[in-house]
Short mmCIF file of C-alpha atoms and ligand atoms in Angstrom, two decimals:
data_model
loop_
_atom_site.label_atom_id
_atom_site.label_comp_id
_atom_site.label_asym_id
_atom_site.label_seq_id
_atom_site.Cartn_x
_atom_site.Cartn_y
_atom_site.Cartn_z
CA MET A 1 -30.89 -24.02 4.95
CA ILE A 2 -30.14 -23.42 8.77
CA PRO A 3 -27.26 -21.08 8.00
CA GLU A 4 -29.43 -19.29 5.58
CA LEU A 5 -32.10 -18.81 8.19
CA TRP A 6 -29.50 -17.50 10.49
CA THR A 7 -28.52 -14.94 7.77
CA CYS A 8 -31.71 -14.37 7.02
CA ILE A 9 -33.11 -13.63 10.65
CA PHE A 10 -29.65 -11.51 11.75
CA SER A 11 -27.58 -10.45 9.05
CA VAL A 12 -29.60 -8.24 7.09
CA PHE A 13 -28.13 -4.88 6.35
CA PHE A 14 -30.43 -1.81 5.98
CA PHE A 15 -29.70 0.92 3.49
CA TYR A 16 -31.19 4.07 4.31
CA VAL A 17 -29.52 6.81 2.93
CA HIS A 18 -29.88 10.40 4.94
CA GLY A 19 -28.89 13.30 3.10
CA ALA A 20 -27.95 12.92 -0.46
CA LYS A 21 -24.58 13.10 -1.58
CA LEU A 22 -24.77 13.39 -5.28
CA PRO A 23 -28.20 13.99 -7.12
CA GLU A 24 -28.93 10.58 -8.02
CA PRO A 25 -30.56 9.61 -11.17
CA GLU A 26 -34.10 8.63 -10.91
CA VAL A 27 -36.41 5.57 -11.49
CA LYS A 28 -39.39 6.70 -13.68
CA ILE A 29 -42.53 4.80 -12.07
CA GLU A 30 -45.84 4.59 -13.67
CA VAL A 31 -48.49 2.83 -11.83
CA LEU A 32 -50.41 0.25 -14.17
CA TYR A 33 -52.96 -1.11 -11.79
CA LYS A 34 -53.58 -0.27 -8.12
CA PRO A 35 -56.01 -2.48 -6.21
CA PHE A 36 -58.86 -1.32 -4.47
CA LEU A 37 -58.22 -2.66 -1.06
CA CYS A 38 -54.88 -1.84 0.58
CA HIS A 39 -53.97 -3.04 4.06
CA ARG A 40 -50.43 -2.19 3.91
CA LYS A 41 -47.98 -0.32 1.92
CA SER A 42 -44.44 -1.62 0.82
CA LYS A 43 -41.33 -0.27 2.98
CA TYR A 44 -37.79 -0.50 3.50
CA GLY A 45 -37.09 -3.70 5.20
CA ASP A 46 -40.08 -5.62 3.89
CA ILE A 47 -39.83 -8.75 2.33
CA LEU A 48 -41.59 -8.81 -1.23
CA LEU A 49 -42.66 -11.62 -3.34
CA VAL A 50 -42.80 -10.24 -7.18
CA HIS A 51 -43.53 -11.35 -10.61
CA TYR A 52 -41.56 -9.36 -13.45
CA ASP A 53 -40.46 -9.23 -16.82
CA GLY A 54 -37.53 -7.28 -17.62
CA PHE A 55 -36.60 -5.43 -21.18
CA LEU A 56 -34.13 -3.61 -22.69
CA GLU A 57 -35.27 -0.02 -23.31
CA SER A 58 -33.38 0.19 -26.59
CA ASN A 59 -34.85 -2.51 -28.70
CA GLY A 60 -37.50 -4.15 -26.15
CA THR A 61 -35.80 -7.56 -25.98
CA MET A 62 -37.06 -9.37 -22.93
CA PHE A 63 -34.08 -10.19 -21.04
CA HIS A 64 -35.62 -11.96 -18.02
CA SER A 65 -38.91 -12.92 -16.82
CA SER A 66 -40.18 -14.58 -13.65
CA ARG A 67 -43.57 -15.25 -15.24
CA HIS A 68 -42.48 -16.92 -18.52
CA GLN A 69 -38.89 -18.49 -17.78
CA GLY A 70 -37.43 -20.69 -15.29
CA ASP A 71 -40.00 -22.47 -12.97
CA LYS A 72 -42.41 -19.47 -13.34
CA ASN A 73 -42.45 -18.97 -9.73
CA PRO A 74 -42.51 -15.40 -8.32
CA VAL A 75 -39.55 -14.34 -6.20
CA TRP A 76 -38.74 -13.18 -2.86
CA PHE A 77 -36.59 -10.42 -2.13
CA THR A 78 -35.96 -8.00 0.89
CA LEU A 79 -36.83 -4.15 0.00
CA GLY A 80 -34.01 -1.85 0.61
CA ILE A 81 -31.03 -3.57 1.46
CA ARG A 82 -29.39 -4.11 -2.15
CA GLU A 83 -30.44 -7.65 -2.54
CA VAL A 84 -31.67 -6.29 -6.00
CA ILE A 85 -30.79 -3.53 -8.21
CA LYS A 86 -30.87 -0.10 -6.65
CA GLY A 87 -33.80 0.86 -9.21
CA TRP A 88 -35.87 -1.66 -7.71
CA ASP A 89 -35.11 -0.68 -3.97
CA LYS A 90 -36.34 2.76 -5.08
CA GLY A 91 -38.94 2.10 -7.37
CA LEU A 92 -41.15 -0.47 -5.44
CA GLN A 93 -41.78 1.34 -2.36
CA ASN A 94 -45.18 2.55 -1.29
CA MET A 95 -46.85 -0.13 -3.14
CA CYS A 96 -50.09 -2.32 -2.11
CA ALA A 97 -50.12 -6.06 -2.78
CA GLY A 98 -51.83 -6.81 -6.06
CA GLU A 99 -50.21 -3.36 -7.32
CA LYS A 100 -48.68 -3.30 -10.84
CA ARG A 101 -46.01 -1.05 -11.69
CA LYS A 102 -43.90 -0.13 -14.88
CA LEU A 103 -40.22 0.84 -13.84
CA THR A 104 -37.89 2.52 -16.32
CA ILE A 105 -34.38 2.40 -14.65
CA PRO A 106 -31.07 4.26 -16.03
CA PRO A 107 -28.03 1.99 -15.96
CA ALA A 108 -26.67 3.66 -13.03
CA LEU A 109 -29.61 2.39 -10.99
CA ALA A 110 -29.44 -1.18 -12.66
CA TYR A 111 -26.11 -2.56 -14.09
CA GLY A 112 -24.04 0.27 -14.98
CA LYS A 113 -21.02 0.25 -17.26
CA GLU A 114 -20.50 -3.14 -16.95
CA GLY A 115 -23.74 -4.64 -17.76
CA LYS A 116 -24.68 -8.19 -16.98
CA GLY A 117 -25.30 -11.56 -19.26
CA LYS A 118 -28.02 -10.48 -21.84
CA ILE A 119 -27.76 -7.07 -20.53
CA PRO A 120 -25.33 -4.73 -22.40
CA PRO A 121 -23.30 -2.15 -20.82
CA GLU A 122 -25.01 1.34 -20.03
CA SER A 123 -28.58 -0.19 -20.65
CA THR A 124 -31.61 1.26 -19.45
CA LEU A 125 -34.10 -1.36 -18.25
CA ILE A 126 -38.02 -1.58 -18.25
CA PHE A 127 -39.72 -3.76 -15.41
CA ASP A 128 -43.27 -4.61 -15.46
CA ILE A 129 -43.57 -5.61 -11.74
CA GLU A 130 -46.58 -6.79 -9.79
CA ILE A 131 -46.42 -7.44 -5.99
CA ILE A 132 -47.94 -10.55 -4.92
CA GLU A 133 -47.21 -10.33 -1.26
CA ILE A 134 -45.67 -8.17 1.51
CA ARG A 135 -44.25 -9.64 4.68
CA ASN A 136 -42.38 -8.08 7.44
CA GLY A 137 -38.88 -8.19 7.22
CA PRO A 138 -36.56 -9.91 9.64
CA ARG A 139 -35.45 -6.06 10.98
CA SER A 140 -39.15 -4.53 11.16
CA HIS A 141 -40.34 -2.98 14.21
CA GLU A 142 -43.22 -5.98 13.87
CA SER A 143 -40.69 -8.67 14.29
CA PHE A 144 -38.92 -6.88 17.08
CA GLN A 145 -42.32 -6.74 18.96
CA GLU A 146 -42.83 -10.20 18.03
CA MET A 147 -39.96 -11.40 20.02
CA ASP A 148 -40.01 -9.03 22.54
CA LEU A 149 -42.24 -11.48 24.84
CA ASN A 150 -42.35 -9.45 28.02
CA ASP A 151 -42.76 -5.95 26.08
CA ASP A 152 -39.86 -4.32 28.02
CA TRP A 153 -38.61 -3.03 24.67
CA LYS A 154 -35.32 -5.06 24.90
CA LEU A 155 -34.72 -8.82 23.90
CA SER A 156 -33.04 -11.01 26.52
CA LYS A 157 -31.34 -14.35 25.71
CA ALA A 158 -34.19 -16.49 26.32
CA GLU A 159 -36.53 -14.27 24.24
CA VAL A 160 -34.07 -14.76 21.05
CA LYS A 161 -33.66 -18.54 21.95
CA GLU A 162 -37.52 -19.05 22.42
CA TYR A 163 -37.90 -17.16 19.04
CA LEU A 164 -35.06 -19.27 17.13
CA ARG A 165 -36.61 -22.38 18.48
CA LYS A 166 -40.07 -21.29 16.93
CA GLU A 167 -38.55 -20.46 13.46
CA PHE A 168 -37.15 -23.93 13.43
CA GLU A 169 -40.11 -25.64 14.22
CA LYS A 170 -41.94 -23.47 11.59
CA HIS A 171 -39.31 -24.26 9.09
CA GLY A 172 -39.49 -28.12 10.40
CA TYR A 173 -36.35 -28.63 12.10
CA ALA A 174 -36.35 -30.41 15.15
CA ALA A 175 -35.44 -27.85 18.14
CA ASN A 176 -32.03 -28.49 19.78
CA ASP A 177 -31.21 -26.55 23.17
CA THR A 178 -27.47 -26.89 22.66
CA HIS A 179 -27.50 -25.48 18.93
CA HIS A 180 -29.63 -22.51 19.78
CA GLU A 181 -27.83 -21.73 22.80
CA VAL A 182 -24.64 -21.22 20.74
CA MET A 183 -26.39 -19.38 17.93
CA VAL A 184 -27.52 -17.05 20.64
CA GLU A 185 -24.49 -16.25 22.05
CA ASP A 186 -23.16 -15.33 18.46
CA ILE A 187 -26.01 -13.22 17.92
CA PHE A 188 -25.39 -11.38 21.01
CA GLN A 189 -21.72 -11.13 20.12
CA LYS A 190 -22.68 -9.53 17.12
CA GLU A 191 -25.66 -7.32 17.90
CA ASP A 192 -25.53 -6.55 21.77
CA GLU A 193 -23.14 -3.46 20.93
CA ASP A 194 -22.88 -2.08 24.31
CA LYS A 195 -22.38 -5.53 26.19
CA ASP A 196 -25.22 -4.98 28.70
CA GLY A 197 -27.03 -8.44 27.68
CA PHE A 198 -29.89 -7.25 25.94
CA ILE A 199 -30.54 -6.58 22.18
CA SER A 200 -32.20 -3.09 22.55
CA SER A 201 -34.70 -1.97 19.97
CA ARG A 202 -31.89 0.45 18.58
CA GLU A 203 -29.42 -2.22 18.36
CA PHE A 204 -32.00 -4.36 16.63
CA THR A 205 -32.95 -1.99 14.08
CA TYR A 206 -29.58 -0.12 13.63
CA GLN A 207 -27.90 0.42 10.20
CA HIS A 208 -24.94 -1.65 9.95
CA ASP A 209 -23.22 0.20 7.09
CA GLU A 210 -21.33 -2.50 5.60
CA LEU A 211 -22.15 -2.74 2.10
C1 NAG B 301 -31.46 -6.48 -28.83
O1 NAG B 301 -30.38 -5.71 -28.10
C2 NAG B 301 -29.43 -6.64 -27.47
C3 NAG B 301 -28.24 -5.93 -26.84
O2 NAG B 301 -27.67 -5.12 -27.75
C4 NAG B 301 -29.04 -7.81 -28.54
O3 NAG B 301 -28.33 -8.78 -27.91
C5 NAG B 301 -30.21 -8.60 -29.22
O4 NAG B 301 -30.07 -9.27 -30.44
C6 NAG B 301 -31.13 -7.03 -29.84
N1 NAG B 301 -32.49 -7.94 -30.16
C7 NAG B 301 -33.01 -7.39 -31.33
C8 NAG B 301 -34.44 -8.04 -31.46
O5 NAG B 301 -32.80 -6.83 -32.11
C1 NAG B 302 -27.79 -30.23 19.05
O1 NAG B 302 -26.64 -29.45 18.51
C2 NAG B 302 -25.21 -29.80 18.96
C3 NAG B 302 -24.60 -28.50 18.60
O2 NAG B 302 -24.80 -27.77 17.17
C4 NAG B 302 -24.77 -30.91 18.18
O3 NAG B 302 -23.77 -31.34 18.62
C5 NAG B 302 -25.68 -32.16 18.52
O4 NAG B 302 -25.57 -33.32 17.83
C6 NAG B 302 -27.37 -31.69 18.17
N1 NAG B 302 -28.28 -32.74 18.89
C7 NAG B 302 -29.10 -33.28 18.04
C8 NAG B 302 -29.78 -34.39 18.83
O5 NAG B 302 -29.67 -33.03 16.98
CA1 CA B 303 -38.00 -8.26 26.25
CA1 CA B 304 -27.53 -4.13 24.21
#
């Protein structure tokens, strides 16, 4: 849980594709339901809680469903970082909490030539998806502001340490100064690229092009 927390906070790599290379296949989006009230819309980097049913377009077989299979709980994922298939990253933007969409996703934006499990190679997939909740992602502007206690647009080691302390407590772990200092050093090693002792807002949101 603790290493996961750390991963969640600091090892998220975003995918903004600026300037398209090849024309990419499109996701077909149909809005099935849009709530009257919409406080915010989903965007890259947000964490979304969704319920979904997935079908093969070829014969309508349901291959997975969060609503009807397993523990029947909705699932969390981060939008735009390829935690899920590309078709979700593309097709679930600008949605309100409570909104329902039907996505038709070509194989190139799903499981491609290889397929996966019950999904044969070159399958077009249809998803019925509802967003239950939208939260700020770890690399969002909002998260940065929350961590930047003195509003100077950079994060000091003390601010990051304080943030870790709060996160640990929120998740029910005892604060441990020594442990947090080790984590802070590790974080600065990776994130403070110009080694000035602060994580700037640019360093925080910068796209590490790794995946
Ligand atoms: C639908 O297609 C999948 C994959 O080809 C196959 O495994 C499944 O048996 C088919 N279902 C029906 C009802 O034809
Ligand atoms: C605090 O963390 C350090 C380093 O990870 C560890 O060695 C130590 O046992 C921890 N102390 C407590 C009280 O958990
Ligand atoms: Ca600061
Ligand atoms: Ca820096």
